[in-house]
Coordinates of C-alpha atoms and ligand atoms in Angstrom, one line a residue:
M127 CA 76.9 9.4 29.6
N128 CA 76.1 9.1 33.3
V129 CA 72.8 10.5 34.4
A130 CA 71.8 11.4 38.0
H131 CA 68.5 12.9 39.3
G132 CA 67.6 15.1 42.3
S133 CA 64.5 16.9 43.4
G134 CA 63.7 19.4 40.5
Y135 CA 66.8 18.6 38.4
R136 CA 68.7 16.0 36.5
I137 CA 72.4 15.8 35.7
A138 CA 74.2 14.2 32.7
E139 CA 77.9 14.0 32.2
N140 CA 79.6 14.5 28.8
A141 CA 76.4 15.6 27.2
R142 CA 76.4 16.5 23.5
L143 CA 75.1 20.0 22.7
D144 CA 74.9 19.7 18.9
A145 CA 71.1 19.6 19.0
R146 CA 71.0 22.4 21.6
N147 CA 72.5 25.1 19.5
T148 CA 70.7 26.4 16.3
F149 CA 74.1 26.6 14.4
G150 CA 74.1 22.8 14.9
V151 CA 77.9 22.8 15.6
R152 CA 79.5 20.1 17.7
A153 CA 80.0 20.8 21.4
T154 CA 80.1 18.7 24.5
A155 CA 79.2 19.9 28.1
P156 CA 81.3 18.2 30.8
M157 CA 78.1 18.4 32.9
L158 CA 74.6 19.3 31.8
V159 CA 72.1 20.2 34.5
E160 CA 68.5 20.4 33.5
A161 CA 66.4 22.2 36.2
T162 CA 62.7 21.4 36.1
E163 CA 61.9 23.5 39.1
T164 CA 63.1 27.0 39.9
A165 CA 63.2 26.1 43.6
A166 CA 66.2 23.7 42.8
L167 CA 68.5 26.6 41.9
P168 CA 69.8 27.5 45.4
E169 CA 70.7 23.8 46.0
L170 CA 72.3 23.5 42.6
F171 CA 74.4 26.6 43.0
G172 CA 75.5 25.2 46.4
Y173 CA 77.6 22.6 44.5
A174 CA 81.1 23.6 43.7
M175 CA 80.8 22.5 40.0
L176 CA 78.0 25.0 39.4
R177 CA 79.2 27.8 41.8
N178 CA 82.2 28.0 39.4
A179 CA 81.9 31.2 37.3
A180 CA 82.3 29.2 34.2
T181 CA 78.8 27.8 34.4
L182 CA 76.9 28.6 31.2
I183 CA 73.2 29.2 31.3
L184 CA 71.7 27.7 28.1
G185 CA 68.3 28.4 26.7
G186 CA 67.4 27.4 23.1
G187 CA 71.0 28.0 22.0
S188 CA 69.7 30.3 19.2
N189 CA 72.1 33.2 20.1
L190 CA 75.4 31.6 20.8
L191 CA 78.3 30.1 19.0
F192 CA 80.2 27.2 20.4
A193 CA 83.7 28.0 19.2
G194 CA 84.9 25.3 21.7
D195 CA 83.4 23.2 24.4
P196 CA 81.9 25.1 27.3
P197 CA 84.7 25.1 30.0
G198 CA 82.3 24.4 32.9
A199 CA 78.9 23.1 33.7
V200 CA 75.9 24.0 31.5
L201 CA 72.5 24.7 33.2
A202 CA 69.3 24.6 31.2
L203 CA 66.0 25.7 32.7
E204 CA 63.2 23.4 31.8
T205 CA 60.6 25.4 33.8
R206 CA 57.4 26.1 31.9
R207 CA 54.7 27.7 34.0
I208 CA 52.7 30.6 32.6
D209 CA 50.4 32.6 35.0
L210 CA 48.2 35.6 34.7
V211 CA 49.3 37.3 37.9
E212 CA 47.3 40.6 37.7
D213 CA 44.2 41.3 35.7
H214 CA 42.9 44.9 35.5
G215 CA 40.6 44.4 32.6
D216 CA 42.3 46.4 29.9
A217 CA 45.8 45.6 31.2
A218 CA 47.3 42.5 32.7
I219 CA 50.6 41.2 34.1
V220 CA 51.6 37.7 32.9
R221 CA 54.5 35.8 34.5
A222 CA 56.3 33.1 32.4
E223 CA 59.0 30.9 33.7
A224 CA 62.4 30.9 31.9
G225 CA 62.1 27.6 30.1
V226 CA 58.9 28.6 28.2
G227 CA 59.5 28.7 24.4
W228 CA 59.3 32.4 23.3
H229 CA 57.1 31.9 20.3
D230 CA 54.8 29.5 22.2
F231 CA 54.5 32.3 24.8
V232 CA 53.6 34.9 22.2
L233 CA 50.9 32.6 20.9
W234 CA 49.6 32.0 24.4
T235 CA 49.3 35.8 25.0
L236 CA 47.5 36.3 21.7
G237 CA 45.2 33.3 22.4
N238 CA 44.3 34.9 25.7
G239 CA 43.4 38.2 24.1
L240 CA 46.6 40.0 25.3
A241 CA 48.4 42.2 22.9
G242 CA 51.9 43.7 22.9
L243 CA 54.2 40.9 21.8
E244 CA 52.8 40.3 18.3
N245 CA 55.7 42.0 16.4
L246 CA 58.1 39.6 18.2
A247 CA 56.4 36.4 16.9
L248 CA 58.6 33.6 15.7
I249 CA 61.8 34.7 17.4
P250 CA 63.5 31.4 18.5
G251 CA 64.6 30.7 22.0
T252 CA 63.2 31.0 25.5
V253 CA 61.4 33.5 27.7
G254 CA 64.4 33.5 30.1
A255 CA 66.8 34.7 27.3
A256 CA 64.4 37.4 26.0
P257 CA 65.7 40.1 28.4
I258 CA 69.4 39.2 28.0
Q259 CA 69.8 41.0 24.7
N260 CA 66.4 42.8 24.9
I261 CA 65.1 40.9 21.8
G262 CA 63.6 43.1 19.2
A263 CA 62.0 42.9 15.8
Y264 CA 59.7 44.8 13.4
G265 CA 59.8 48.0 15.4
V266 CA 59.3 46.6 18.9
E267 CA 61.7 45.7 21.7
V268 CA 60.7 43.4 24.5
R269 CA 61.7 46.0 27.1
E270 CA 58.6 47.9 26.2
H271 CA 56.6 45.0 27.8
V272 CA 58.9 43.8 30.5
H273 CA 57.3 44.6 33.9
A274 CA 60.0 42.9 36.0
V275 CA 62.7 40.2 35.7
E276 CA 63.0 37.5 38.4
A277 CA 66.5 36.0 38.7
F278 CA 68.6 33.9 41.0
D279 CA 71.6 36.1 42.0
R280 CA 74.6 33.8 42.1
D281 CA 76.6 36.4 44.1
S282 CA 74.1 36.5 47.1
G283 CA 72.6 33.0 46.6
R284 CA 69.1 34.6 46.7
F285 CA 66.3 35.3 44.3
V286 CA 65.9 39.0 43.3
R287 CA 63.2 40.8 41.3
L288 CA 64.4 43.7 39.1
A289 CA 62.0 46.3 37.8
A290 CA 62.4 47.0 34.1
V291 CA 64.0 50.4 34.8
D292 CA 66.8 48.6 36.7
C293 CA 67.6 46.2 33.8
A294 CA 69.6 48.8 31.7
F295 CA 67.9 47.8 28.5
A296 CA 69.2 49.2 25.3
Y297 CA 69.4 48.0 21.7
R298 CA 70.5 44.3 21.9
D299 CA 71.7 45.0 25.4
S300 CA 70.9 44.7 29.1
L301 CA 72.4 44.5 32.6
F302 CA 72.3 40.7 32.3
K303 CA 74.4 40.7 29.2
H304 CA 77.2 42.5 31.1
L305 CA 77.0 40.2 34.1
P306 CA 76.7 36.8 32.5
D307 CA 78.1 35.1 35.6
R308 CA 75.7 36.7 38.1
Y309 CA 72.0 36.4 37.2
V310 CA 70.1 33.3 36.2
V311 CA 66.8 34.7 34.9
S312 CA 64.1 32.4 36.4
A313 CA 60.9 34.2 35.2
V314 CA 59.8 37.3 33.4
E315 CA 56.7 39.4 34.2
F316 CA 55.2 41.1 31.1
A317 CA 52.8 44.0 31.0
L318 CA 50.3 43.4 28.3
S319 CA 47.1 45.0 27.1
R320 CA 43.6 44.1 25.9
M321 CA 43.4 47.4 24.0
F322 CA 45.3 46.6 20.9
Q323 CA 47.4 49.4 19.4
P324 CA 49.0 48.1 16.2
R325 CA 52.7 49.0 15.5
L326 CA 52.9 48.9 11.7
G327 CA 55.7 51.3 11.1
Y328 CA 58.5 48.8 10.2
A329 CA 59.0 48.4 6.4
G330 CA 57.0 45.6 5.0
I331 CA 54.3 45.0 7.6
E332 CA 51.5 47.0 6.0
D333 CA 52.3 45.5 2.6
E334 CA 52.2 42.0 4.0
L335 CA 48.8 42.7 5.7
R336 CA 47.4 44.0 2.4
A337 CA 48.7 40.9 0.7
M338 CA 46.8 38.9 3.3
G339 CA 43.6 40.8 2.3
I340 CA 43.6 42.9 5.5
D341 CA 43.2 46.6 4.8
G342 CA 41.4 48.2 7.8
S343 CA 42.4 47.6 11.4
P344 CA 44.2 44.4 11.8
R345 CA 43.8 42.2 14.9
A346 CA 47.0 41.5 17.0
A347 CA 47.0 37.9 15.8
Q348 CA 47.0 39.1 12.2
V349 CA 50.0 41.4 12.8
A350 CA 51.8 38.3 14.3
E351 CA 50.8 36.3 11.1
A352 CA 52.2 39.1 8.9
V353 CA 55.5 39.2 10.8
I354 CA 55.7 35.4 10.7
R355 CA 55.2 35.4 6.9
I356 CA 57.9 38.1 6.4
R357 CA 60.3 36.3 8.7
R358 CA 59.8 32.9 7.0
R359 CA 60.7 34.6 3.7
K360 CA 63.7 36.5 4.8
L361 CA 65.5 34.3 7.4
P362 CA 66.7 30.7 7.0
D363 CA 65.0 28.2 9.2
P364 CA 67.6 26.7 11.7
A365 CA 65.8 23.3 11.3
V366 CA 66.9 23.4 7.7
V367 CA 70.3 25.2 7.8
G368 CA 72.1 26.0 11.0
N369 CA 72.2 29.7 11.9
A370 CA 71.8 32.1 14.9
G371 CA 69.8 34.9 13.1
S372 CA 71.7 38.1 12.7
F373 CA 75.4 37.4 13.4
F374 CA 76.3 41.1 13.9
K375 CA 74.5 43.9 15.7
N376 CA 73.7 46.9 13.6
P377 CA 76.5 49.4 14.4
I378 CA 75.7 52.7 16.1
V379 CA 78.0 55.5 14.9
P380 CA 78.2 59.2 15.5
A381 CA 75.8 61.2 13.3
A382 CA 78.6 63.0 11.5
Q383 CA 80.2 59.7 10.5
A384 CA 76.9 58.4 9.2
E385 CA 76.5 61.6 7.2
A386 CA 80.0 61.3 5.7
L387 CA 79.3 57.7 4.7
L388 CA 76.0 58.6 3.2
A389 CA 77.5 61.3 1.1
A390 CA 79.9 58.7 -0.3
N391 CA 77.3 55.9 -0.5
P392 CA 73.9 57.5 -1.3
T393 CA 72.0 54.2 -1.2
M394 CA 73.2 53.3 2.3
P395 CA 70.3 52.8 4.8
V396 CA 70.6 55.0 7.9
F397 CA 68.2 54.6 10.9
R398 CA 67.5 56.7 14.0
S399 CA 69.2 55.6 17.2
A400 CA 68.3 56.1 20.8
D401 CA 70.1 59.5 21.1
A402 CA 70.1 62.4 18.6
G403 CA 73.9 62.4 18.2
S404 CA 74.2 58.9 16.7
R405 CA 72.7 56.8 14.0
K406 CA 72.2 53.1 13.4
L407 CA 73.6 51.6 10.2
S408 CA 72.6 48.4 8.5
A409 CA 75.2 45.7 9.1
A410 CA 73.5 43.6 6.4
W411 CA 74.0 46.4 3.9
L412 CA 77.7 46.9 4.8
I413 CA 78.4 43.2 4.6
D414 CA 76.4 42.9 1.3
Q415 CA 78.4 45.7 -0.2
C416 CA 81.7 43.8 0.6
G417 CA 80.4 41.0 -1.5
W418 CA 79.9 38.3 1.2
K419 CA 76.3 37.3 0.5
G420 CA 76.1 33.6 -0.5
H421 CA 79.9 33.2 0.2
R422 CA 81.1 29.8 1.4
D423 CA 84.3 28.6 3.1
G424 CA 83.5 24.9 3.0
D425 CA 80.4 24.5 5.2
A426 CA 80.7 27.9 6.9
G427 CA 78.9 30.5 4.9
V428 CA 76.8 33.6 4.6
S429 CA 73.2 33.1 3.7
P430 CA 72.4 33.8 0.1
D431 CA 69.1 35.4 1.3
H432 CA 70.4 37.7 4.0
A433 CA 73.9 39.0 4.3
L434 CA 73.7 39.3 8.1
V435 CA 73.1 35.6 8.7
L436 CA 76.0 33.2 9.0
V437 CA 75.1 29.6 8.2
N438 CA 76.4 26.1 8.8
H439 CA 75.7 24.2 5.6
G440 CA 76.5 20.9 7.3
T441 CA 79.6 20.1 9.4
A442 CA 81.2 23.6 9.9
T443 CA 82.8 23.9 13.3
G444 CA 82.2 26.9 15.6
L445 CA 85.9 27.9 15.0
E446 CA 85.4 27.9 11.2
L447 CA 82.3 30.1 11.6
L448 CA 84.2 32.4 13.9
A449 CA 87.1 32.7 11.4
L450 CA 84.6 33.7 8.7
A451 CA 82.9 36.2 10.9
R452 CA 86.3 37.8 11.7
R453 CA 87.1 38.1 8.0
I454 CA 83.7 39.7 7.3
A455 CA 84.2 42.3 10.1
E456 CA 87.7 43.1 8.9
S457 CA 86.5 43.8 5.4
V458 CA 83.7 46.1 6.7
Q459 CA 86.2 47.9 8.8
A460 CA 88.7 48.3 5.9
R461 CA 86.1 49.5 3.4
F462 CA 83.8 51.6 5.6
G463 CA 85.8 52.3 8.8
V464 CA 83.0 50.8 10.8
A465 CA 83.5 48.2 13.5
I466 CA 80.8 45.5 13.6
E467 CA 80.4 43.3 16.7
P468 CA 78.9 39.9 17.0
E469 CA 75.4 39.6 18.4
P470 CA 75.6 35.9 19.7
R471 CA 77.6 35.0 22.7
I472 CA 80.8 33.3 21.7
V473 CA 81.6 30.3 24.0
G474 CA 85.1 28.9 24.1
A475 CA 86.9 31.8 22.3
R476 CA 87.2 35.5 22.4
W477 CA 86.0 37.9 19.6
Ligands
FAD722 P1 70.6 31.1 24.2 O1 71.1 31.2 22.8 O2 70.5 29.8 24.8 O3 71.4 32.1 25.1 C1 71.7 33.4 24.7 C2 72.4 34.2 25.9 O4 71.5 34.3 26.9 C3 73.6 33.4 26.5 O5 74.5 34.3 26.9 C4 73.0 32.6 27.6 O6 73.9 32.4 28.6 C5 72.0 33.7 28.1 N1 70.8 33.1 28.8 C6 69.9 32.2 28.2 N2 68.9 32.0 29.1 C7 69.3 32.6 30.3 C8 68.7 32.7 31.6 N3 67.5 32.0 31.9 N4 69.3 33.4 32.5 C9 70.5 34.1 32.2 N5 71.1 34.0 31.0 C10 70.5 33.3 30.1 N6 66.9 38.0 18.2 C11 66.3 39.2 18.2 O7 66.4 40.0 19.1 N7 65.4 39.5 17.2 C12 65.2 38.7 16.2 O8 64.4 39.0 15.3 C13 65.8 37.4 16.2 N8 65.6 36.6 15.1 C14 66.3 35.4 15.1 C15 66.1 34.5 14.0 C16 66.7 33.3 14.0 C17 66.5 32.3 12.8 C18 67.6 32.9 15.0 C19 68.2 31.5 15.0 C20 67.8 33.7 16.1 C21 67.2 35.0 16.1 N9 67.4 35.9 17.2 C22 66.7 37.1 17.2 C23 68.3 35.6 18.3 C24 67.7 34.7 19.4 O9 66.6 34.0 19.0 C25 67.4 35.5 20.6 O10 68.5 36.2 21.1 C26 66.8 34.7 21.8 O11 66.4 35.5 22.8 C27 67.9 33.7 22.3 O12 67.2 32.8 23.2 P2 67.8 31.4 23.6 O13 66.9 30.8 24.6 O14 68.0 30.5 22.4 O15 69.2 31.8 24.3
EPU723 N1 69.9 44.5 3.6 C1 70.9 44.3 2.6 N2 71.3 43.1 2.3 C2 70.7 42.0 2.8 C3 69.7 42.1 3.8 C4 69.3 43.4 4.1 O1 71.5 45.3 2.1 O2 71.1 40.8 2.4 C5 69.6 45.8 4.0 C6 68.3 46.3 3.4 O3 68.5 47.6 2.9 C7 67.3 46.4 4.5 C8 68.2 46.6 5.7 O4 69.4 45.9 5.4 O5 66.4 47.4 4.4 C9 67.6 46.0 7.0 O6 67.3 44.6 6.8 P1 66.2 43.8 7.7 O7 64.9 44.6 7.7 O8 66.2 42.4 7.4 O9 66.8 44.1 9.2 P2 68.2 43.8 9.8 O10 68.8 45.1 10.3 O11 69.1 43.0 8.9 C10 67.2 43.5 12.2 C11 67.5 42.6 13.4 C12 66.7 41.3 13.2 C13 65.2 41.6 13.1 C14 65.0 42.5 11.9 C15 63.5 42.9 11.8 C16 69.6 43.2 14.2 C17 71.1 42.9 14.3 N3 68.9 42.4 13.5 O12 67.8 42.9 11.0 O13 67.0 40.5 14.4 O14 64.5 40.4 13.0 O15 65.8 43.7 12.0 O16 63.3 43.8 12.8 O17 69.2 44.2 14.8 C18 68.5 38.9 15.3 O18 68.8 39.8 16.1 O19 69.0 37.8 15.3 C19 67.6 39.3 14.2 C20 67.3 38.4 13.2

């Protein structure tokens, strides 16, 4: 592996990515560029190898599946500054660079008395990836706290700053997800508060707080702790068994279709969706009903603890995991007439 350095970046050829994706599948980047300074991006994208549309931006690799080697260069941002940029007493704007670890950032905000991100504790990955799919958990989506997204626009070769309203955020979706070859998120500005308003509506949080001996008004750090405890129980740890969290998005279907399915399957969970005419179904429940929980095809499997989580028990390849995912989706389509779509980005193959 040849390694070269420049100001604010280093480059390695034929770099293994096995430890850079939480599925732990084998993949090699023809060229891996690690940028340690945001200011290096214009120079880097001046080089033909990176200007190429095939350049993949890689964060913690916790929401992608390498079904093959990435066809072009891979760029990882190793930029890790966190700054309090505006402080209005009760409210503050914090700017974090793309390479900051998401959970470390949540802990930093809580440690500085700033609330808002506590329900999003322990989500793997980086700050830079958080706006890509508008990460969400336990009743909160990150868009509620995104003030602006700073990005390098590969089309114009300039840095841009997009206000949250211009990011087209939706459930597991954003402008950035639709334009993967255009924006490199370089930093995110978050609007946070010193006036904590707990969001305890998601099933299980209040019970967990009670089990922790907290009955009255919890502090933000205690809500984070409750979320961490639930997550550790429900989701496999990628350090122990490779996975990318939920492999499928929860499908959004017309309300009439949800009602018909509910009439035939009275125990089926149905959730509200952003608009009144549609409903969100539970992909986990649909997959579970098709009998996939705990299933294994060699080392490619479905977690025995959560039907929505595909796992690599050892040496599964990305293509084997993809083949299993396709069979799961086909069985849900055949039994319920519902199309489920992958949440992670699939590199090297098409869904
Ligand atoms: P990567 O996987 O490296 O990349 C994901 C996508 O973002 C790719 O398309 C990549 O090109 C793009 N990208 C990454 N960084 C940038 C950047 N700086 N600029 C432009 N594009 C970029 N997600 C949730 O929403 N809620 C959860 O509760 C949740 N739980 C999870 C639990 C587990 C155990 C695991 C393994 C994953 C979970 N996820 C969850 C998914 C994942 O953690 C998030 O999507 C996370 O934001 C991905 O971050 P990453 O840095 O690993 O991104
Ligand atoms: N369920 C089953 N079988 C299972 C697991 C769950 O039937 O094996 C049913 C249960 O009825 C449960 C329902 O599915 O009530 C929902 O389960 P859960 O609360 O675990 O939520 P989820 O819909 O599976 C979503 C997100 C997670 C996020 C949690 C908590 C998606 C695709 N996934 O999971 O995000 O952490 O809610 O908010 O929206 C991720 O995106 O990677 C991720 C882990």
